[in-house]
Every structure is written in structure tokens, then in C-alpha cells.
Short mmCIF file of C-alpha atoms and ligand atoms in Angstrom, two decimals:
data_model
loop_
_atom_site.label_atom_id
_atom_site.label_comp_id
_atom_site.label_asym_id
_atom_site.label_seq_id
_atom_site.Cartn_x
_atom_site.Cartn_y
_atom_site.Cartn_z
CA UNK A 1 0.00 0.00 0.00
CA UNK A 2 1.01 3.49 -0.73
CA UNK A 3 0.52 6.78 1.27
CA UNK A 4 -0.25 9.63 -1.07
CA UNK A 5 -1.68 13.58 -0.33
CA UNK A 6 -3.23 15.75 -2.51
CA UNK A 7 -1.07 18.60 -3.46
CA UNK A 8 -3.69 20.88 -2.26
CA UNK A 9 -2.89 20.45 1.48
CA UNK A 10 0.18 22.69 0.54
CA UNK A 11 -0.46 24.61 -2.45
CA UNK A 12 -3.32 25.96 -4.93
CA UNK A 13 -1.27 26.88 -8.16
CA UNK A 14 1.64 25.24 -9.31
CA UNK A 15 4.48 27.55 -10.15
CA UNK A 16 8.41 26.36 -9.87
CA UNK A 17 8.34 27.24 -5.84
CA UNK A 18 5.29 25.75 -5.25
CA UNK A 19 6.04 22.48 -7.06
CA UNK A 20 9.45 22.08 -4.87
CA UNK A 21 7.33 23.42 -1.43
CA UNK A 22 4.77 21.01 -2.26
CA UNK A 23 7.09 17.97 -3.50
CA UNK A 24 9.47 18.72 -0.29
CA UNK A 25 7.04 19.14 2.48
CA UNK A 26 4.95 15.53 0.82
CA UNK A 27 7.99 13.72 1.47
CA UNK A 28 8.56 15.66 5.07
CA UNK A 29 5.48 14.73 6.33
CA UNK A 30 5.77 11.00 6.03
CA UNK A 31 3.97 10.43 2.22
CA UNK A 32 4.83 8.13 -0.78
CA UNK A 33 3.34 9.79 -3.25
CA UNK A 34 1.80 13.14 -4.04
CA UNK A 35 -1.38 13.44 -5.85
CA UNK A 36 -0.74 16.02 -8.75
CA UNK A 37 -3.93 18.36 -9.68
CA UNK A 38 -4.14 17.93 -13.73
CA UNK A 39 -6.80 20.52 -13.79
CA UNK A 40 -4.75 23.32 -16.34
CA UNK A 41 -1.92 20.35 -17.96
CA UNK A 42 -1.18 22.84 -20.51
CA UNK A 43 0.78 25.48 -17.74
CA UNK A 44 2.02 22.10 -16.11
CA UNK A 45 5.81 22.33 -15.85
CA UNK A 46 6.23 18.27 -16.01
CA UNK A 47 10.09 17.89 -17.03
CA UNK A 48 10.58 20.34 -13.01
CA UNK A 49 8.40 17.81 -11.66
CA UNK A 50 9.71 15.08 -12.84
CA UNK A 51 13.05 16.11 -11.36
CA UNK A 52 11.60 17.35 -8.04
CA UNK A 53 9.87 14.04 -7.29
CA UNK A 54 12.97 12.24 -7.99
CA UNK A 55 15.06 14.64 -5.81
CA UNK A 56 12.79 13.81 -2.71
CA UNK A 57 12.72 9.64 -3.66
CA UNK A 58 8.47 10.83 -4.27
CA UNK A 59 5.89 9.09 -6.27
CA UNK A 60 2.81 10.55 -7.47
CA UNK A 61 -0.24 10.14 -9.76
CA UNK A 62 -2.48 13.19 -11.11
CA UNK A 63 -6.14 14.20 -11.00
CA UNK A 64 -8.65 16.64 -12.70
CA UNK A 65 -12.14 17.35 -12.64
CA UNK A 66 -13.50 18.60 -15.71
CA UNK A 67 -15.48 21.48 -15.97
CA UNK A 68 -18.83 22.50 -18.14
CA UNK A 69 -17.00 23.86 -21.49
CA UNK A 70 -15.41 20.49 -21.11
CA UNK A 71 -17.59 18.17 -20.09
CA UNK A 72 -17.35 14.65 -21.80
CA UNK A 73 -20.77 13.42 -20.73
CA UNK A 74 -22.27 16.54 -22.79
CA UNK A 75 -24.18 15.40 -25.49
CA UNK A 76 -22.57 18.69 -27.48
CA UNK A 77 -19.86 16.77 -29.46
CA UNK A 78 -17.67 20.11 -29.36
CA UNK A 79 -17.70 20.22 -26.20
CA UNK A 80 -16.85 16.51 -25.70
CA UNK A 81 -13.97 17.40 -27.87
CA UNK A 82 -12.83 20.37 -25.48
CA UNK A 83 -12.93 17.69 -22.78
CA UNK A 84 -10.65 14.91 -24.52
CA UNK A 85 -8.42 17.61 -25.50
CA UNK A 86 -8.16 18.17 -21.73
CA UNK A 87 -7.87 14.82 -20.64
CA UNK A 88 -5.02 13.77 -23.54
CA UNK A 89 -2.80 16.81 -22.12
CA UNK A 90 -3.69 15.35 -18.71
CA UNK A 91 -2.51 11.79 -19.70
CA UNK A 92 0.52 13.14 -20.78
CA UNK A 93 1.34 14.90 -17.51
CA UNK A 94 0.96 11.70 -15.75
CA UNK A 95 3.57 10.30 -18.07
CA UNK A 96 5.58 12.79 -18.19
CA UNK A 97 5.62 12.99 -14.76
CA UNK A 98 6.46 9.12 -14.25
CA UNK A 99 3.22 8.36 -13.01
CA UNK A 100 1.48 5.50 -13.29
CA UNK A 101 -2.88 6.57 -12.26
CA UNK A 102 -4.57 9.24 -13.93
CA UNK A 103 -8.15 9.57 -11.88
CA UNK A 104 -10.84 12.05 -10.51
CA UNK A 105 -14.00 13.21 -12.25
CA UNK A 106 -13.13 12.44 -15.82
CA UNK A 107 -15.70 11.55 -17.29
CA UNK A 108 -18.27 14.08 -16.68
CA UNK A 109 -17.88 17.72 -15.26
CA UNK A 110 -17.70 18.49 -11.50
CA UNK A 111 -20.55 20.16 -10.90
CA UNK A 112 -24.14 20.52 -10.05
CA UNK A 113 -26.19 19.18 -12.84
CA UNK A 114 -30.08 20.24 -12.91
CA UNK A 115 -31.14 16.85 -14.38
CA UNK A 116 -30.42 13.70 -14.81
CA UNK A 117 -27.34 12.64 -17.45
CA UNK A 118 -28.83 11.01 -20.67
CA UNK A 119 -28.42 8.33 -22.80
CA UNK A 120 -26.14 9.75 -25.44
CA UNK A 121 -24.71 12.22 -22.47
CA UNK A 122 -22.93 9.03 -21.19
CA UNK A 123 -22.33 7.21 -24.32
CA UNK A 124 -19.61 10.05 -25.18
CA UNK A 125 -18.58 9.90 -21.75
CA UNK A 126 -17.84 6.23 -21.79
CA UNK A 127 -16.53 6.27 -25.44
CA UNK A 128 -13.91 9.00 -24.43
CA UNK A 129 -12.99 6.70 -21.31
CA UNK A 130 -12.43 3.92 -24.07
CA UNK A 131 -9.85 6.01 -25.96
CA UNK A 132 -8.27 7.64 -23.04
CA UNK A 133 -7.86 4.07 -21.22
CA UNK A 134 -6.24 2.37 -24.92
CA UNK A 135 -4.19 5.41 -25.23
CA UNK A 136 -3.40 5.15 -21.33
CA UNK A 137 -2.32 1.37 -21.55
CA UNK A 138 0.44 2.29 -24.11
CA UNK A 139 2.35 3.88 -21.45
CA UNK A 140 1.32 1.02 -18.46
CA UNK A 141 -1.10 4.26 -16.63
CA UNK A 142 -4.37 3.28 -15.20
CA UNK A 143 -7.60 5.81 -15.14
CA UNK A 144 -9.33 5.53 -11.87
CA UNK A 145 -13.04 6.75 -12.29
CA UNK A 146 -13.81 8.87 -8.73
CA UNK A 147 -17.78 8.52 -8.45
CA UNK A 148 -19.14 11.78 -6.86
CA UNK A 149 -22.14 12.52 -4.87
CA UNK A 150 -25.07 14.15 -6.31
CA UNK A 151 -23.89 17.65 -5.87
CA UNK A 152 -20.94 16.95 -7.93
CA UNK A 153 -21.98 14.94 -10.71
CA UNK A 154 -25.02 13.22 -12.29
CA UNK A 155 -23.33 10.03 -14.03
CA UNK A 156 -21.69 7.80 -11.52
CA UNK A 157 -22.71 8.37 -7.63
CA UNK A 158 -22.20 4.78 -6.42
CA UNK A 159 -19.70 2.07 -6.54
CA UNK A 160 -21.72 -0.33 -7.98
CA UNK A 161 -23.07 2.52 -10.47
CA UNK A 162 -19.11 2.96 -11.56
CA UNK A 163 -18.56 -1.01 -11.44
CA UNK A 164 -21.22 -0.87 -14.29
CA UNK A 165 -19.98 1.80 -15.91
CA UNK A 166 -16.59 0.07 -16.44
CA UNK A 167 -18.15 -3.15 -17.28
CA UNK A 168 -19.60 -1.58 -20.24
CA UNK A 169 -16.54 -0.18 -21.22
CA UNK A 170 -14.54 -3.46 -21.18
CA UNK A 171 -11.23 -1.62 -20.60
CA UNK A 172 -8.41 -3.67 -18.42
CA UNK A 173 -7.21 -0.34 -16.88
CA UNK A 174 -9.75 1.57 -15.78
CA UNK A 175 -10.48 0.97 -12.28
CA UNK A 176 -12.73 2.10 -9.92
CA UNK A 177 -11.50 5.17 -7.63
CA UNK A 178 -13.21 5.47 -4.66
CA UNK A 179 -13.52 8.59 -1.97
CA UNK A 180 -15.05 8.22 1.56
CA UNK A 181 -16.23 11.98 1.62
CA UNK A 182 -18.45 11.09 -0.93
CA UNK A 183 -19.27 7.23 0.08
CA UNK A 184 -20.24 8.68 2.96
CA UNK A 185 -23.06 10.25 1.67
CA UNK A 186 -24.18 8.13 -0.95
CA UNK A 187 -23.57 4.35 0.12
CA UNK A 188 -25.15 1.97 2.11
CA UNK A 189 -22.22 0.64 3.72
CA UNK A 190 -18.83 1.85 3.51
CA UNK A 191 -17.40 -1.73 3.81
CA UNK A 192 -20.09 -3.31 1.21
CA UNK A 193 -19.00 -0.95 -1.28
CA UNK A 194 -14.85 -1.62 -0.60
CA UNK A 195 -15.77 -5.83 -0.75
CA UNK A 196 -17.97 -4.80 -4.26
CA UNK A 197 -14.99 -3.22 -5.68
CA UNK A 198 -12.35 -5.82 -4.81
CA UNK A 199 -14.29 -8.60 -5.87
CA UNK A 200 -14.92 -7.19 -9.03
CA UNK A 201 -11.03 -6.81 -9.35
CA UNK A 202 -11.76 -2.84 -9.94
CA UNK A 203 -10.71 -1.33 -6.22
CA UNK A 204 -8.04 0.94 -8.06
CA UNK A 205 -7.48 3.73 -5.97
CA UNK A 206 -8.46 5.33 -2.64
CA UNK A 207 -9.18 9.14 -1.57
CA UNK A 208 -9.33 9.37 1.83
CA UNK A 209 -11.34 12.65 3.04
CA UNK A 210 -13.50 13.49 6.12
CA UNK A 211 -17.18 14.41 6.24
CA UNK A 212 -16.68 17.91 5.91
CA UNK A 213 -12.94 17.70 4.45
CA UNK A 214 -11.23 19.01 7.10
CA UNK A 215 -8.59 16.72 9.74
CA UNK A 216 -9.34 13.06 9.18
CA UNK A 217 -11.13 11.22 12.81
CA UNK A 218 -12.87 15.27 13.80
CA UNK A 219 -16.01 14.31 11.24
CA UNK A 220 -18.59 11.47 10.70
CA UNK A 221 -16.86 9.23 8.33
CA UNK A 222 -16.96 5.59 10.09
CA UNK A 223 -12.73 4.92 9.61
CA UNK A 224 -12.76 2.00 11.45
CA UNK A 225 -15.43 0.35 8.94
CA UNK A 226 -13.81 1.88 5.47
CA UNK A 227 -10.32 1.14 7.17
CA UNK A 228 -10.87 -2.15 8.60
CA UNK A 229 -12.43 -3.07 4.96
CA UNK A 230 -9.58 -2.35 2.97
CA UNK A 231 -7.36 -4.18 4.98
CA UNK A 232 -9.92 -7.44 4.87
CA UNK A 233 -9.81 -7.34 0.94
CA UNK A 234 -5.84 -6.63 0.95
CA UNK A 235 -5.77 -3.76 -0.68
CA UNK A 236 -2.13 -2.64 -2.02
CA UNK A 237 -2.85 0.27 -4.02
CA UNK A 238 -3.05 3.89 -3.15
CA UNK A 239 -4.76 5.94 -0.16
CA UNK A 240 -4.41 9.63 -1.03
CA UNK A 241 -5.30 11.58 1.75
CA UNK A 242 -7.90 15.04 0.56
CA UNK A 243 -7.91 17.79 2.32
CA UNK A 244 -9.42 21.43 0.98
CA UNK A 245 -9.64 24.49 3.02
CA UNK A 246 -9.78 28.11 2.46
CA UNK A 247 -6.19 28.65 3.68
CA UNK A 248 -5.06 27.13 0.41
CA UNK A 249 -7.24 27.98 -2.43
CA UNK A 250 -7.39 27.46 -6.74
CA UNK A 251 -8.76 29.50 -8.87
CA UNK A 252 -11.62 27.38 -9.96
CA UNK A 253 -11.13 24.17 -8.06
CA UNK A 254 -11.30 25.47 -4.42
CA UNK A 255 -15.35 26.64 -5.88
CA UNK A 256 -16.14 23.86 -7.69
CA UNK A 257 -15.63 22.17 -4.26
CA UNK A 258 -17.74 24.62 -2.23
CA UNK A 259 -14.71 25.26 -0.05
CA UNK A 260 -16.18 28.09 1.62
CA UNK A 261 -14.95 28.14 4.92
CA UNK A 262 -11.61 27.34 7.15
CA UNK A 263 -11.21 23.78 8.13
CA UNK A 264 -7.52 24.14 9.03
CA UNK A 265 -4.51 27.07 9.15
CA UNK A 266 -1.41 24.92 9.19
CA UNK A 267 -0.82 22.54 6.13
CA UNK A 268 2.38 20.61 7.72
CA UNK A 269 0.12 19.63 11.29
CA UNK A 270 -2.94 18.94 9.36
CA UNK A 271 -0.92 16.23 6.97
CA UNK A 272 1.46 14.93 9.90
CA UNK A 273 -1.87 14.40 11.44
CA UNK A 274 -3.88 12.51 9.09
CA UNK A 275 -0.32 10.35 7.99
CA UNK A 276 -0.03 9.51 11.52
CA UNK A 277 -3.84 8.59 11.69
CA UNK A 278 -3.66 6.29 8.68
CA UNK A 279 -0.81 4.70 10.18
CA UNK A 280 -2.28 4.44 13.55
CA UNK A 281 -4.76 2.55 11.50
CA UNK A 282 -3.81 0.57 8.35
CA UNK A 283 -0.51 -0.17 9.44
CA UNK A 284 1.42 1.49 7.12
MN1 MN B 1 -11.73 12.86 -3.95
#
């Protein structure tokens, strides 16, 4: 198992200091792997990256939500084609960056739909996913569909909903990627929908985020259930530990989120914290 962060613990923009703060303070804090945000590839400095992660012995894999002009589930083919545009230049940040996962909300746009996603809506959506995962596979990278609640997006809320999804599909590497800040509103049972995914052979990645996405054990998630699951199934892939506040804020991303308020100050006690919690915990 790895031990990953999201690089917006320390940082909302990704100029040449960031990148190092970021990179350095990942591998301070205890962390594998840092979980690149793929949302703008094309002012993504990947060769600095490359080197930084290397420098500090760091892993990482990237993420993205897409947005409405570029939303792949859209049943305007233009704007499907903005949003594979997006996701290619994403897929070749991942790569570039040595990475080996490219996941998130990539196959719709994050955001609050006001209807349900139709037919056609998710054929494109699943027919990009196709492409993206053959043109993936040529450079061994996986795509790890995150499922959102209902508030985020209106074509995969579930894990067995995204189990279907990639069934259709009939792609090797694309995997399921699932988030506990949203299981924990839309599930059943946290531990259900971990044993779902591993016996499908699709549990392919792991966000790990509180209730209201502050410190992870201070909400309502129910750790010792999604925790104690993994470990039953044997999960060895990635835990990525999400965090947003308004201390560290993206242009666009931080909104899309609804981070509106302060769940922390300090980015270097809130990530010692939660890597000492997941420790505490999974063993690792
Ligand atoms: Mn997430």
C-alpha cells in the first residue's frame, strides 16, 4: 500500500516554488506519493516535476475534474472534444511525470447538474474513457473513475453505479477510484462498497477525506469500517489523503468544491496528522 496527499494540502497553483514546497514538504510529512492536480496540464511544468519528485525519492499520480465547457458526458460533441483535448494533455502529464494513475471526475464535469445525465450524455462519456484508457495502456497508466455525490456529478454516484460503468466499457485499466467523503453520503455501507470493488477486481485507488474535508477522525466518516475493509480485501494500491480548506485555495477548483470556509490554518500539522492517523490505522 502506498501513502499519497493531494497537493492541495500545501499549495493551490503550481508555479516552480510551489512544485518544490509542495514535492518537499509531501515527502517531510511521512507520504509516498503526491497526488498532482491535472486541472490546467497545458501550464504544467512536467520535465521540473519530474526532477523534483525524484530529488525527494516521491511518487505521485495526477487528477482533474472537468469542468462545463469540457464536459465529456455533454451530449454537445464540441464540447466533448474540449474535454478529450483536456484529458489527452492530462494523460501526458501523468507520463511525463512518471506516473502510473490518472483519476478524478473524468468523465463528466464536477458540478451541479439540474437533471439527470442522458443516454447519449454518457455514451460520449464512456466512449472518451475507451480512448483515453487504450491510449493510457500504451504507457502502463491506469484511469481511476472517482464517483461523486449528487452535488458533484449526475453520471456515476455509487460504486456499484461505476462497477457498471466500467463493465460496459470493457477496458483492463480503468479501475474504480473510490472517496469516503463522498461514500459517505451516498452508500449503504462503507465496507459493502470496498468488498464490491475488490471482488470485481476494480478497487483501483483510494481518496481518503473526512465528512466535511477538514482533519481526518474530527467528522462522521466511520474509519474503522472503510479502514478495517480495505485491509480485509488486501488492498495494495493507493490511499491519497484530501484535504481542501480556504487557507489554500485554486482558482476554480477550491469553488467547484464549495470550499467556503476554514477547516484548518497549518498545512504541515494537518498532513502529519492525518499520515499519523492512517498509520495508527492501516498499518502502514
Ligand atoms: Mn476525492
Amino acid at each position: 500500500m502506498k501513502i499519497g496527499i493531494h497537493s492541495m494540502v500545501w499549495v493551490g497553483d503550481w508555479t516552480p516554488d510551489a512544485a518544490r514546497h509542495a514535492i518537499s514538504s509531501s515527502r517531510e510529512a511521512g507520504y509516498d506519493l503526491i497526488e498532482l492536480s491535472a486541472i490546467s496540464p497545458e501550464t504544467f511544468d512536467a520535465d521540473l516535476t519530474a526532477k523534483l519528485l525524484a530529488e525527494n525519492d516521491l511518487e505521485c499520480s495526477a487528477s482533474l475534474g472537468l469542468g462545463p465547457a469540457t464536459d465529456v458526458s455533454s451530449e454537445d460533441p464540441e464540447c466533448a472534444a474540449r474535454g478529450r483535448e483536456r484529458l489527452e494533455l492530462a494523460l501526458n502529464l501523468v507520463r511525463d511525470c512518471g506516473g502510473k494513475m490518472l483519476c478524478g471526475v473524468i468523465y463528466s464535469a464536477l458540478t451541479k447538474y439540474s437533471q439527470p445525465a442522458t443516454e447519449k450524455g454518457i455514451r460520449n462519456s464512456q466512449e472518451t474513457i475507451a480512448a483515453l484508457a487504450d491510449k493510457a495502456a500504451a504507457s502502463g497508466i491506469s484511469l481511476g473513475l472517482e464517483f461523486c455525490n449528487r452535488y458533484e456529478t449526475n453520471v456515476i454516484n455509487t460504486t456499484a453505479e461505476t462497477l457498471r460503468y466500467i463493465e460496459e466499457i470493457g477496458r483492463p485499466n480503468v479501475v474504480a477510484h473510490l472517496d469516503t467523503y463522498h461514500m459517505n453520503i451516498e452508500e449503504h455501507s462503507m465496507a459493502g462498497a470496498v468488498r464490491e470493488a475488490a471482488a470485481a477486481g476494480k478497487l483501483g485507488y483510494v481518496h481518503v477525506g473526512e465528512s466535511h474535508r477538514g482533519q481526518l477522525g474530527t467528522g462522521s466518516v466511520n474509519w474503522d469500517e472503510f479502514l478495517g475493509a480495505l485491509k480485509e480485501v488486501n488492498y495494495d494500491g493507493i490511499v491519497t489523503f484530501e484535504s481542501f480548506s480556504s487557507k489554500v485555495v485554486h482558482s476554480t477548483f477550491s469553488n467547484d468544491l464549495a470550499i467556503w470556509r476554514n477547516l484548518w490554518e497549518d498545512s504541515m500539522e494537518l498532513a502529519t496528522g492525518a499520515r499519523g492517523f492512517l498509520r495508527e490505522r492501516l498499518g502502514h
